[in-house]
XYZ file of C-alpha atoms in Angstrom:
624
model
C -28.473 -174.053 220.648
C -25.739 -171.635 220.774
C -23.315 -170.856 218.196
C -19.952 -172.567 218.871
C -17.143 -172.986 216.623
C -16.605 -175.878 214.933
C -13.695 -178.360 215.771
C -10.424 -178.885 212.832
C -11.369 -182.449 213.139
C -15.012 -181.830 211.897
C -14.295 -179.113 209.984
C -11.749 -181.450 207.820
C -14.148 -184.166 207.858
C -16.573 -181.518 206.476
C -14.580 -180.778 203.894
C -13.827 -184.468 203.108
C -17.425 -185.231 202.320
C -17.231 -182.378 199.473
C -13.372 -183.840 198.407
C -13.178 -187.352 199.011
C -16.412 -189.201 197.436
C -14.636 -192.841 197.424
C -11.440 -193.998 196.968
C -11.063 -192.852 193.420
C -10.955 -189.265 194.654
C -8.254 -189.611 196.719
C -6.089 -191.314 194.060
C -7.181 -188.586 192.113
C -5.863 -185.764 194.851
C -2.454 -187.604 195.342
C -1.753 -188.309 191.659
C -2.303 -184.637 190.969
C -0.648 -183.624 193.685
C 2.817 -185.937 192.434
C 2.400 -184.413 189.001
C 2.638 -180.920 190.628
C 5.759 -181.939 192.192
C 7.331 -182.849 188.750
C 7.107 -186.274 188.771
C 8.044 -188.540 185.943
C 7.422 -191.744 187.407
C 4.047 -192.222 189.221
C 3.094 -195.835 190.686
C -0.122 -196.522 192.446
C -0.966 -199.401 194.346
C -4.580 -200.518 195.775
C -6.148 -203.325 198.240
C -9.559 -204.162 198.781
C -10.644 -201.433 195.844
C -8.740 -198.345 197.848
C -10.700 -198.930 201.255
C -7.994 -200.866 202.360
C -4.767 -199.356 201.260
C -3.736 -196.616 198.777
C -0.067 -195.921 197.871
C 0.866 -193.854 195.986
C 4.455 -193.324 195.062
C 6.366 -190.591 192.654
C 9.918 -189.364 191.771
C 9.255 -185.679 192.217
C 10.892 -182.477 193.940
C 9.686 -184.220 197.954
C 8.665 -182.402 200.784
C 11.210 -180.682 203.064
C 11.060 -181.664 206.639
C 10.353 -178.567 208.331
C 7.074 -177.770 205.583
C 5.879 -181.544 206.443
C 3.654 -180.507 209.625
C 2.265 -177.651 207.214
C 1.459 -180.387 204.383
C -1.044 -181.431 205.982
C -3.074 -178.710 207.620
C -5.954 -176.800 205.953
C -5.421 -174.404 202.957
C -1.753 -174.238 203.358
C -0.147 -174.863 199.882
C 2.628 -173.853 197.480
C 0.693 -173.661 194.509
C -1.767 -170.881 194.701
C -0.401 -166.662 194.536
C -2.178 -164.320 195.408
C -3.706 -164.249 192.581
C -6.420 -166.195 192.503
C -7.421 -166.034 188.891
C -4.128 -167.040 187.916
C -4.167 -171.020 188.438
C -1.916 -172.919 186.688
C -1.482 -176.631 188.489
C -3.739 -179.401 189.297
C -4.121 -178.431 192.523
C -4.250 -175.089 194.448
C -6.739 -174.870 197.540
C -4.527 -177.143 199.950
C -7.773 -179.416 201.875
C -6.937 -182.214 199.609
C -4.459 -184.296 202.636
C -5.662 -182.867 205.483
C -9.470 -183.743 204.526
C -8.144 -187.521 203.936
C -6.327 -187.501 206.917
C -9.195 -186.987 209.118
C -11.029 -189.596 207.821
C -8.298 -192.239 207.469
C -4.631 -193.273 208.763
C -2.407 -191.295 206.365
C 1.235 -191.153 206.360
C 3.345 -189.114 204.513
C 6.735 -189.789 204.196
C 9.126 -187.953 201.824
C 12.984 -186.504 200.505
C 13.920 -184.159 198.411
C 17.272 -183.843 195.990
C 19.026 -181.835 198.508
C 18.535 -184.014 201.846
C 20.618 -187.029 203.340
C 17.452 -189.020 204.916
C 13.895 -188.786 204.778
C 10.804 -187.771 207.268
C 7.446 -188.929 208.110
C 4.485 -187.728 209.422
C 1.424 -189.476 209.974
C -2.577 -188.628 210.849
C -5.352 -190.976 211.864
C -8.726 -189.982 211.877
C -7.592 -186.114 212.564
C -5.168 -186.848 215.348
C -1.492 -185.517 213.468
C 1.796 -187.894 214.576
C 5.084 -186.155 215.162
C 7.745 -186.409 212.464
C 10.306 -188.844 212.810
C 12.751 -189.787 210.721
C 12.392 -192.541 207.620
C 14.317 -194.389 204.668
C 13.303 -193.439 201.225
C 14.258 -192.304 197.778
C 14.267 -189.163 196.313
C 10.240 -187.997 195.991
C 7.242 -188.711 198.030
C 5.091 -191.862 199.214
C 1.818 -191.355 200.291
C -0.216 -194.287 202.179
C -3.707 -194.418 203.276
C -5.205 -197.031 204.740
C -8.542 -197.733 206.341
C -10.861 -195.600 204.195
C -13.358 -193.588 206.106
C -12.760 -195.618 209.197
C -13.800 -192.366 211.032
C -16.946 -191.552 209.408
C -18.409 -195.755 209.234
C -21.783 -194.317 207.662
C -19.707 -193.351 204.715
C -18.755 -197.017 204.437
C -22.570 -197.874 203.361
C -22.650 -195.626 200.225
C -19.163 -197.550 198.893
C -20.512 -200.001 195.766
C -18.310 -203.292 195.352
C -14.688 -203.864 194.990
C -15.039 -203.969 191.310
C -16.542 -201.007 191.239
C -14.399 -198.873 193.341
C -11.387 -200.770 191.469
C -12.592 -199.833 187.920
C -13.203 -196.066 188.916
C -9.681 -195.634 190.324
C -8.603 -197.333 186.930
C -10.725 -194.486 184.745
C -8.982 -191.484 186.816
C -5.452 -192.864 186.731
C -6.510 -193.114 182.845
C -7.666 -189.991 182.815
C -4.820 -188.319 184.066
C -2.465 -190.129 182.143
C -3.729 -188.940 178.635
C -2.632 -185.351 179.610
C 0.823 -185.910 180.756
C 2.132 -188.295 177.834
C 5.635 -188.101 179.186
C 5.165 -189.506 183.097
C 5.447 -193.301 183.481
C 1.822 -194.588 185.451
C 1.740 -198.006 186.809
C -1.338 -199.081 188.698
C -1.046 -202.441 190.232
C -2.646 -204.503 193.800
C -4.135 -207.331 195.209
C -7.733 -206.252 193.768
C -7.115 -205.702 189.800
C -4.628 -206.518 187.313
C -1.674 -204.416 186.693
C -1.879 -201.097 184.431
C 0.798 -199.824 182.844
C 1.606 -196.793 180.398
C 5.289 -196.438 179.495
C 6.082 -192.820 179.405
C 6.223 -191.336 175.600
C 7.021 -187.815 175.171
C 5.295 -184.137 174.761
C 5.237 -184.110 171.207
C 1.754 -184.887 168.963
C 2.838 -188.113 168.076
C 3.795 -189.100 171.800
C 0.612 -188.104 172.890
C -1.324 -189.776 170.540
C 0.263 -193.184 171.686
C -0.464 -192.290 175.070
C -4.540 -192.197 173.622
C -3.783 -195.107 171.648
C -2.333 -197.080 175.586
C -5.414 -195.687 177.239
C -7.640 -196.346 174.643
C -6.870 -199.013 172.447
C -5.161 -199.540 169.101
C -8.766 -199.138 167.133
C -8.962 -195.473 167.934
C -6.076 -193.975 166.049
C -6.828 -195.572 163.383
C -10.656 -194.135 163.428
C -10.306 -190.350 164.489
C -9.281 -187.149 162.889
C -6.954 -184.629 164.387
C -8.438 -181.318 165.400
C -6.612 -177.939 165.791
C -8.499 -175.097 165.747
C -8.391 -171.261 167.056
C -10.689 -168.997 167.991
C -10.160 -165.495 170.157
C -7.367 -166.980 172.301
C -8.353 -170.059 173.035
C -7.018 -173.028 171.513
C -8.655 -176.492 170.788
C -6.564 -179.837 169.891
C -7.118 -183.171 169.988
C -8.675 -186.258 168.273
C -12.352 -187.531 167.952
C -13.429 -190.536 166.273
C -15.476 -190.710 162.505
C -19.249 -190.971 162.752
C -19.190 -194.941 162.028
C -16.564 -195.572 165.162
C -18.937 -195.454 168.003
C -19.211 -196.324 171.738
C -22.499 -197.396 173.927
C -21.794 -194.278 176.275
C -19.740 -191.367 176.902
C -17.359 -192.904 179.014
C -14.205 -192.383 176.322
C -15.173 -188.415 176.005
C -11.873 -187.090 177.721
C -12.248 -183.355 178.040
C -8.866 -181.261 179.111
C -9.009 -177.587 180.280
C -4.941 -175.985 180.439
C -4.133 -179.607 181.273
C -6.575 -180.286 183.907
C -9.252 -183.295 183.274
C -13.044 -182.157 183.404
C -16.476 -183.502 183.116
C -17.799 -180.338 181.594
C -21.455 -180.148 180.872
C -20.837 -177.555 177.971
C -18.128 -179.751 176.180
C -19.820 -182.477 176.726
C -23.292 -180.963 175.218
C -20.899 -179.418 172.637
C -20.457 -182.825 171.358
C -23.105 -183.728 171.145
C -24.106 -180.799 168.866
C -21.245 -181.490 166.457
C -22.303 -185.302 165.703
C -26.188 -184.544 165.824
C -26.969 -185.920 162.765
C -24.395 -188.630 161.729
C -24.977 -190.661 165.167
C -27.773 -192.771 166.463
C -29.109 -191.314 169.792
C -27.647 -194.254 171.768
C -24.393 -194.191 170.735
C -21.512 -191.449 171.096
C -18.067 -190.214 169.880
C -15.086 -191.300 171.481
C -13.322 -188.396 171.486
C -10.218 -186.451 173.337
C -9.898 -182.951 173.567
C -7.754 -180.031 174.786
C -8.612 -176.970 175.509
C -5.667 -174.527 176.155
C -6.879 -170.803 177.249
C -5.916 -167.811 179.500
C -6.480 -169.278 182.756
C -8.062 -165.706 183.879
C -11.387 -166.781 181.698
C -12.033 -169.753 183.159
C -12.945 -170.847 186.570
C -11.446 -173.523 187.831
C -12.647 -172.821 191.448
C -16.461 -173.904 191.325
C -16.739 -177.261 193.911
C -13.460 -178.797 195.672
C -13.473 -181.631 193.469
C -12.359 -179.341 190.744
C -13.822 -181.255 188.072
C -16.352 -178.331 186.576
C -15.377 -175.000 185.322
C -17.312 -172.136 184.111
C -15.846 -170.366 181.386
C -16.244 -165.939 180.548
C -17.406 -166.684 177.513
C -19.400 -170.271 177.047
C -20.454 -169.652 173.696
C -17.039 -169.069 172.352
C -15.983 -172.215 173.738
C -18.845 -173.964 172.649
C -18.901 -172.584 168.886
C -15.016 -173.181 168.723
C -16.083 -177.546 169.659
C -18.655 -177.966 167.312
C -17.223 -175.998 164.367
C -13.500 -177.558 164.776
C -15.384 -180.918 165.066
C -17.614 -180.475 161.955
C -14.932 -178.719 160.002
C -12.915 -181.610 160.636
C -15.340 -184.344 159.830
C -16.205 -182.128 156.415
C -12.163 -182.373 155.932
C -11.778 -186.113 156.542
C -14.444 -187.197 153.616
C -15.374 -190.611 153.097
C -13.865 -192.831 156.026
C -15.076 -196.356 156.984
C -13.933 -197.504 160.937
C -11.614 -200.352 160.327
C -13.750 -202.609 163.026
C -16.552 -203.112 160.459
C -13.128 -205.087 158.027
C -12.451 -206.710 161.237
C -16.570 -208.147 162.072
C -16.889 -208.875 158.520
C -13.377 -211.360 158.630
C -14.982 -212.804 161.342
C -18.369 -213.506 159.849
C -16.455 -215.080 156.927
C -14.074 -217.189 158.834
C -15.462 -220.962 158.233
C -17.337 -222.053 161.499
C -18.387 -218.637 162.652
C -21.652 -217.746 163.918
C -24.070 -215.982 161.808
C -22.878 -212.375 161.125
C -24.328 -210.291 163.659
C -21.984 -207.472 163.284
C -24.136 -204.198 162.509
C -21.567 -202.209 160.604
C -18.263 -200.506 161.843
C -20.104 -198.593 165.048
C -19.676 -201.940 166.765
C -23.068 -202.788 165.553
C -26.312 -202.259 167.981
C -29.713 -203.047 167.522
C -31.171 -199.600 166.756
C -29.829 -199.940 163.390
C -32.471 -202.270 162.366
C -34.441 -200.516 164.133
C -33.536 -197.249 161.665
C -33.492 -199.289 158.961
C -37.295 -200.458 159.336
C -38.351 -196.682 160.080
C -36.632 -195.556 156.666
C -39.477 -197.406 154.832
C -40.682 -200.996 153.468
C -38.237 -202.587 151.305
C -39.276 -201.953 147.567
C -39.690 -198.873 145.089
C -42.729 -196.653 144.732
C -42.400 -193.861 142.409
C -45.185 -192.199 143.241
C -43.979 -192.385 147.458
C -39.995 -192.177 146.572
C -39.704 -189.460 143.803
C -35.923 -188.196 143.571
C -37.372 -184.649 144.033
C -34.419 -183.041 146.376
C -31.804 -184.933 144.965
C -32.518 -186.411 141.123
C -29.295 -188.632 140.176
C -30.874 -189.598 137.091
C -32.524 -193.027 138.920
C -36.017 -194.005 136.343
C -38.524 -196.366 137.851
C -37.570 -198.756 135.584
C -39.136 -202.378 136.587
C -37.061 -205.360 136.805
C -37.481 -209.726 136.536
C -36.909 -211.645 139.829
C -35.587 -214.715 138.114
C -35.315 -218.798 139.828
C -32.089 -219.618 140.716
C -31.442 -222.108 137.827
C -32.749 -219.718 135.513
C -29.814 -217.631 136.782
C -27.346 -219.969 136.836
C -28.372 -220.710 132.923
C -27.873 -217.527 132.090
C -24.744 -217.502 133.132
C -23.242 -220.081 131.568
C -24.684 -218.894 128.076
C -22.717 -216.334 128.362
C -19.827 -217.990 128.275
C -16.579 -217.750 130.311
C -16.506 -215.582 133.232
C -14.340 -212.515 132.794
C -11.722 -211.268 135.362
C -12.039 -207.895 136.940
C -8.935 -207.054 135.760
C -9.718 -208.384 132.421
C -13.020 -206.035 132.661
C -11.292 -202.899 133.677
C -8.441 -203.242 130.979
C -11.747 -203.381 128.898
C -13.029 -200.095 130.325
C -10.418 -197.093 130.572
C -13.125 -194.920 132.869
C -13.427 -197.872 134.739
C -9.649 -198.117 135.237
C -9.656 -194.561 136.583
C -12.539 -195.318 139.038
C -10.309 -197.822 140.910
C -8.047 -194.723 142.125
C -10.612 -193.471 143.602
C -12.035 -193.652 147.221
C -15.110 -195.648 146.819
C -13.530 -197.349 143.599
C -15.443 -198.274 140.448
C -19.150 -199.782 140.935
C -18.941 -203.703 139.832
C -22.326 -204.892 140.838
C -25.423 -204.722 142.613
C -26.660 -207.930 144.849
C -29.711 -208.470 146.482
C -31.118 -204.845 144.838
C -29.944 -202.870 147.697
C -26.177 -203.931 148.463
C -23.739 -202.284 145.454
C -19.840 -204.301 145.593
C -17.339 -201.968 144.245
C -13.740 -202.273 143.888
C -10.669 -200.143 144.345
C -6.874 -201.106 143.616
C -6.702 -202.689 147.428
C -10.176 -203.395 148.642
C -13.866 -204.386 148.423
C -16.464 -201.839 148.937
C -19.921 -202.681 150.113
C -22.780 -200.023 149.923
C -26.014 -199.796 151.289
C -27.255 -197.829 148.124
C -30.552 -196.121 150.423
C -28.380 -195.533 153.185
C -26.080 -194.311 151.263
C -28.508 -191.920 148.863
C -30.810 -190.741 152.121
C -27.415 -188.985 153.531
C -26.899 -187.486 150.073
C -30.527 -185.981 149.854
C -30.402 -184.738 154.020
C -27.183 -183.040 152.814
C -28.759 -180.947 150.090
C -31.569 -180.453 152.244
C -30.052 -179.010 154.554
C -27.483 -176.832 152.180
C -30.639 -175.500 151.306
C -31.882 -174.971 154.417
C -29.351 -173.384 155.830
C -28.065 -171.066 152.751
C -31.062 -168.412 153.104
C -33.775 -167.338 155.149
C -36.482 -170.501 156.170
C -39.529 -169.852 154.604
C -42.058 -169.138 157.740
C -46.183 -168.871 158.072
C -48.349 -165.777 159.915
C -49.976 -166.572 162.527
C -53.677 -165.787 162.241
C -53.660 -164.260 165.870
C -50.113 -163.564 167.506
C -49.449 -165.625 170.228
C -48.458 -164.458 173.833
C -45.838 -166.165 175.828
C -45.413 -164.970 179.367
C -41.574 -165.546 180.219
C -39.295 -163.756 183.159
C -38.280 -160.905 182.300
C -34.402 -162.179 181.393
C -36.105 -164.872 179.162
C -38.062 -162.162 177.151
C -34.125 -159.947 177.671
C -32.250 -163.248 175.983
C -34.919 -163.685 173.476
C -35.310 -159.766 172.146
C -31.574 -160.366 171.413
C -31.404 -163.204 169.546
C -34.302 -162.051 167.516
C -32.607 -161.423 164.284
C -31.322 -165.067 164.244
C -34.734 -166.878 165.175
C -36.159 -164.825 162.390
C -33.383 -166.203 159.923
C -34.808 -169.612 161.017
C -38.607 -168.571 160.275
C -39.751 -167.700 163.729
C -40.670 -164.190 163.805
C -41.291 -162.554 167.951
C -41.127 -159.351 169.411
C -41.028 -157.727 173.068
C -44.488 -158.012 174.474
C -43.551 -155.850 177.905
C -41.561 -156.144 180.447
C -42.242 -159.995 180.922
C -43.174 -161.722 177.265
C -42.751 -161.942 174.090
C -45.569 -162.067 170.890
C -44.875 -164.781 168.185
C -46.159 -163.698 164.902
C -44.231 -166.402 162.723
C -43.451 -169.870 162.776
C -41.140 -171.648 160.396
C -43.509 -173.400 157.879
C -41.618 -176.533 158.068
C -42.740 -177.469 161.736
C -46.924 -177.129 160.778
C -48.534 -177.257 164.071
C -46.185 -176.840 166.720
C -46.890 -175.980 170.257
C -45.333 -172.568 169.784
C -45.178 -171.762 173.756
C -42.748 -174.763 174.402
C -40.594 -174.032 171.377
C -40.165 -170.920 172.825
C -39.683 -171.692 176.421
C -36.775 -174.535 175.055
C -35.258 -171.795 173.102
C -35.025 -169.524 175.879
C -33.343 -172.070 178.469
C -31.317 -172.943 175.543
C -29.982 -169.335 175.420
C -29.652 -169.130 179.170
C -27.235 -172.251 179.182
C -25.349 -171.527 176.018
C -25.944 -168.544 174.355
C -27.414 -170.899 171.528
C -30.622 -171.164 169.760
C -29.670 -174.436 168.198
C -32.440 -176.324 169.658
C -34.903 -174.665 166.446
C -32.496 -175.775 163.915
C -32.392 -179.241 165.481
C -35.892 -179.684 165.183
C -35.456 -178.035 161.470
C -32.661 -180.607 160.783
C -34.969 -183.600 161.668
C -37.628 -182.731 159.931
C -35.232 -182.408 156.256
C -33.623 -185.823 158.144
C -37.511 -187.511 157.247
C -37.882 -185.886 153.958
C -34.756 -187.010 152.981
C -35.851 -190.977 154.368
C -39.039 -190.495 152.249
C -37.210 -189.417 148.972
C -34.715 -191.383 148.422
C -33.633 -194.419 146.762
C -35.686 -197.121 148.499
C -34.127 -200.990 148.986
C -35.269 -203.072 145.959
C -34.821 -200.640 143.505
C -32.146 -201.793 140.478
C -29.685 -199.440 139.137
C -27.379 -199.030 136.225
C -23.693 -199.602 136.470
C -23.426 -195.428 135.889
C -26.138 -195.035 138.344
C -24.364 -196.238 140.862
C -20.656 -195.303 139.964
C -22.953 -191.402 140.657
C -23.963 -192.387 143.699
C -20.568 -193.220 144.887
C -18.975 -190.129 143.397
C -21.316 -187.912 145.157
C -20.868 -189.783 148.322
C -17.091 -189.234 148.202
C -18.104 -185.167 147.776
C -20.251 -185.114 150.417
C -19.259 -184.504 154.361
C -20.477 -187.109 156.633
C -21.691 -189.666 153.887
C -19.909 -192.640 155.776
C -23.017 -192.803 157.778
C -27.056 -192.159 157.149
C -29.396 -189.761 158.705
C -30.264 -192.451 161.787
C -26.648 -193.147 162.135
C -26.158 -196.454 160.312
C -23.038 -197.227 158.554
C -23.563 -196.911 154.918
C -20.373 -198.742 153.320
C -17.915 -201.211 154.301
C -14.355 -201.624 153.319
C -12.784 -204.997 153.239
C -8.584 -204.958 152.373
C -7.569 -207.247 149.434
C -5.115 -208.378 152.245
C -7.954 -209.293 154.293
C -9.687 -211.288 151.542
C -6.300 -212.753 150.764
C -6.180 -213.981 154.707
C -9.245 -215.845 154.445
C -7.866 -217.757 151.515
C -4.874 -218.927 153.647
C -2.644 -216.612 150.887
C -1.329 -214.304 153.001
């Protein structure tokens, strides 16, 4: 077959299959392309989950007549210089209408400031209308109807109305959280209406735009980040290790303003709540990265939703040590949904309490909870080796009920709490204090404690196993890992760039007990292994470590596998359910809890305390 040239018509509907994946993406196109205008008032409006209509409607600068006809054919735009390592709007390669044009009926009609009427100009399926003149308001309306009525096989890939409906709600979402101070409204036949009032530029406006988007709870359970590192500039909110969600959908990642689904953020955080998550759960988090648009490219598939940055490492570094920094910062923080599952549970009539802590509770934390150990001390399995608190194996009577209830009334009359902390000055002190003062232990595992305005419940081993990972790892981490000789180096035969990326990073692998060298041009010899990881298969440890490097200029993947084994030892050595403690044993435990990062939350992720306001209690007793 000859070479021909193609036609516009296929080569736009060419370029729609890359642009246009469904009708999200071209809400996505025309949104961005209203907030490049200046718009402070967008409104969308759907039928039949965008196959059937798509307006979308904005107050910005409009379109001058005479530039209407160039609107909509390929790469002509007013966005882009001539530099193309300069990009600073949402858009810049101008295929955007012209691709959804040739695919749908489109009709543009628009008027700017300085004009007495409007125009119009219209395309379906790649055939362009003449401009004629229209009636509108300042700014530009956009309509497509009849979705890929020109290519009918892309019809068969579309999923349901819901669907399509719900992923046009997530990019309008999206979007929104970046510009704080433009009014969205998304409304149609097909959904229910969504709207976000406009706020305003400053932090606190764009935190209630996060809070609109993604509900009240989230505010309440993050920690602001700002951090810098060589020119590029991270803010933002993410959530504490106890507020959790099922997937990743509430990660919002921001590059100079533009929204991304970034592999290396993403992984990034990932890294930074490795060991205070469960695997199936993630951070909600919102981030902005602000940089020199000439080290990042913004120009790597039409969809523009992945970049590549100069310098991935810096970026990635600059995530997970804001992150961690700020979770060390934030100390002891329960999420304020674990109060709200416990009111519920309490409430008379409710179903049994099948709330699993403030993470929105999940099954896999009984499932961490059985693999931390049977219930019941052994001193010669549990000894408080990394972390001794002063606990003694001392045994203890499981008493009947009545025998209990005897015992209490021999006693004599019950004493108030605030009768027993006017006893007990230290006590009195305690209550200031985050966790509060220790006032009993139920059920050998659970220790209540009380501060001046709530109820604190602690999982004492949950609690104690973060405390002993923590010095684990402190002294993991603070000099070199102790590592073994191999009897008989070991040769791994790599490309030559693996073996390159390797040789480089060799001083930090041997900080972390593995010990290799150049082995020629195409491998490498191991001749120590961290002693910690026994038998390993040192070949695939090496290979990870490699690809590792070659994606992120990391070698975390060893001190992962470092951090999980200290994550069992810890399991295995500390306090175990069952064992009774001292009133001073555990007012320690909470004292070291409030000094230690990430203690809101064990080694498998599980909550390890609960806070329940006074005001809450005072609810439930109809006081309030």
């Amino acid at each position: 077959m000859p070479i021909r040239q193609l036609s516009e018509t296929m080569i736009n509907q060419i370029a729609a299959g890359e642009v246009i994946e469904r009708p999200a993406s071209v809400v996505k196109e025309l949104v961005e392309n209203a907030l490049d205008a200046g718009a402070s008032r967008v409104e969308i409006v759907t039928a039949g989950g965008g196959l059937n209509l798509i307006r979308v409607t904005d107050d910005g600068s409009g379109i001058p007549e005479r530039e209407l006809a160039l609107a909509i054919a390929r790469h002509c735009t007013s966005k882009l210089t001539e530099d193309i390592n300069d990009i600073r709007s949402l858009g810049f390669r101008g295929e955007a209408l012209p691709s959804i044009g040739s695919v749908s009926r489109l009709s543009i009609r628009s008027r700017t400031a300085a004009s007495d009427s409007a125009a119009e100009i219209g395309i379906e399926g790649g055939r362009v209308l003449p401009v004629r003149p229209a009636a509108a308001n300042r700014g530009t309306t956009v309509e497509v109807r009849d979705l890929f009525f020109a290519t009918p096989a892309r019809l068969k890939f579309m999923k349901g109305e819901r669907a399509e409906s719900s992923a046009t709600s997530d990019v309008v979402k999206r979007i929104a959280i970046a510009f704080p101070a433009v009014r969205f409204t998304l409304a149609g036949s097909d959904r229910s209406t969504l709207e976000l009032p406009a706020t305003d530029d400053s932090a606190e406006g764009s935190l209630r735009r996060v809070a609109q988007v993604m509900g009240a709870d989230f505010p309440d359970n993050s920690i602001a980040i700002d951090a810098m590192r060589e020119g590029v500039h991270l803010t933002g909110h993410v959530s504490i290790p106890s507020f959790t969600r099922a997937n990743a959908l509430q990660q919002y990642a921001y590059v100079n303003g533009r929204p991304v689904r970034d592999k290396l953020i993403a992984g990034a955080i990932r890294g930074a709540y490795a060991d205070v998550l469960p695997r199936d759960r993630h951070a909600v988090t919102v981030l902005f990265l602000t940089l020199d648009p000439a080290i990042v490219d913004v120009n790597v598939h039409p969809a523009k939703a992945d970049v590549r940055f100069r310098d991935p490492g810096l970026v990635r570094g600059l995530i997970v040590g804001a992150i961690r920094q700020a979770l060390a910062d934030a100390g002891v923080r329960a999420a304020t949904t674990g109060a709200a599952g416990m009111m519920a549970a309490f409430r008379p009539g409710a179903a049994s309490y099948g709330h699993g802590g403030p993470a929105n509770g999940h099954r896999s934390y009984d499932a961490a909870y059985r693999a931390s150990g049977p219930s019941g001390f052994d001193a010669a399995r549990s000894p408080q080796r990394p972390l001794d608190m002063g606990f003694k194996g001392a045994g203890f009577e499981q008493r009947g009920l009545r025998e209990n209830e005897q015992a209490a009334f021999d006693a004599g009359p019950l004493a108030s709490a605030d009768a027993r902390a006017g006893q007990d000055e230290a006590a009195e002190t305690l209550l200031g204090a985050v966790l509060g003062a220790a006032r009993a232990q139920v059920h050998e595992n659970y220790i209540v404690a009380q501060t001046r305005d709530s109820l604190i419940i602690v999982d004492q081993h949950a609690a104690h196993e973060r405390l002993v990972y923590e010095a684990l790892k402190n002294a993991l981490h603070s000099r070199p890992v102790p590592s073994q000789m191999l009897l008989l180096p070991e040769i791994i035969d790599l490309p030559e760039e693996d073996a390159e990326r390797l040789a480089l990073h060799s001083e930090t692998l041997a900080r972390f007990g593995l010990g290799i060298e150049r082995f020629g041009p195409g491998a490498v010899a191991v001749r120590e292994t961290p002693s910690m990881l026994g038998e390993t298969n040192v070949g695939q440890l090496v290979r990870d470590l490699a690809d590792e490097i070659a994606d992120n200029d990391t070698v975390d993947t060893l001190k992962e596998r470092l951090d999980k084994i200290a994550a069992t030892m810890a399991c295995h050595g500390s306090v175990r359910s069952g064992r009774l403690l001292k009133a001073e044993e555990m007012n320690a435990l909470l004292r070291q809890m409030e000094a230690t990062p990430g203690s809101g939350t064990c080694n498998h992720g599980r909550p390890t305390y609960i806070e329940l306001k006074l005001a809450d209690i005072e609810r439930l007793f109809g006081r309030r």
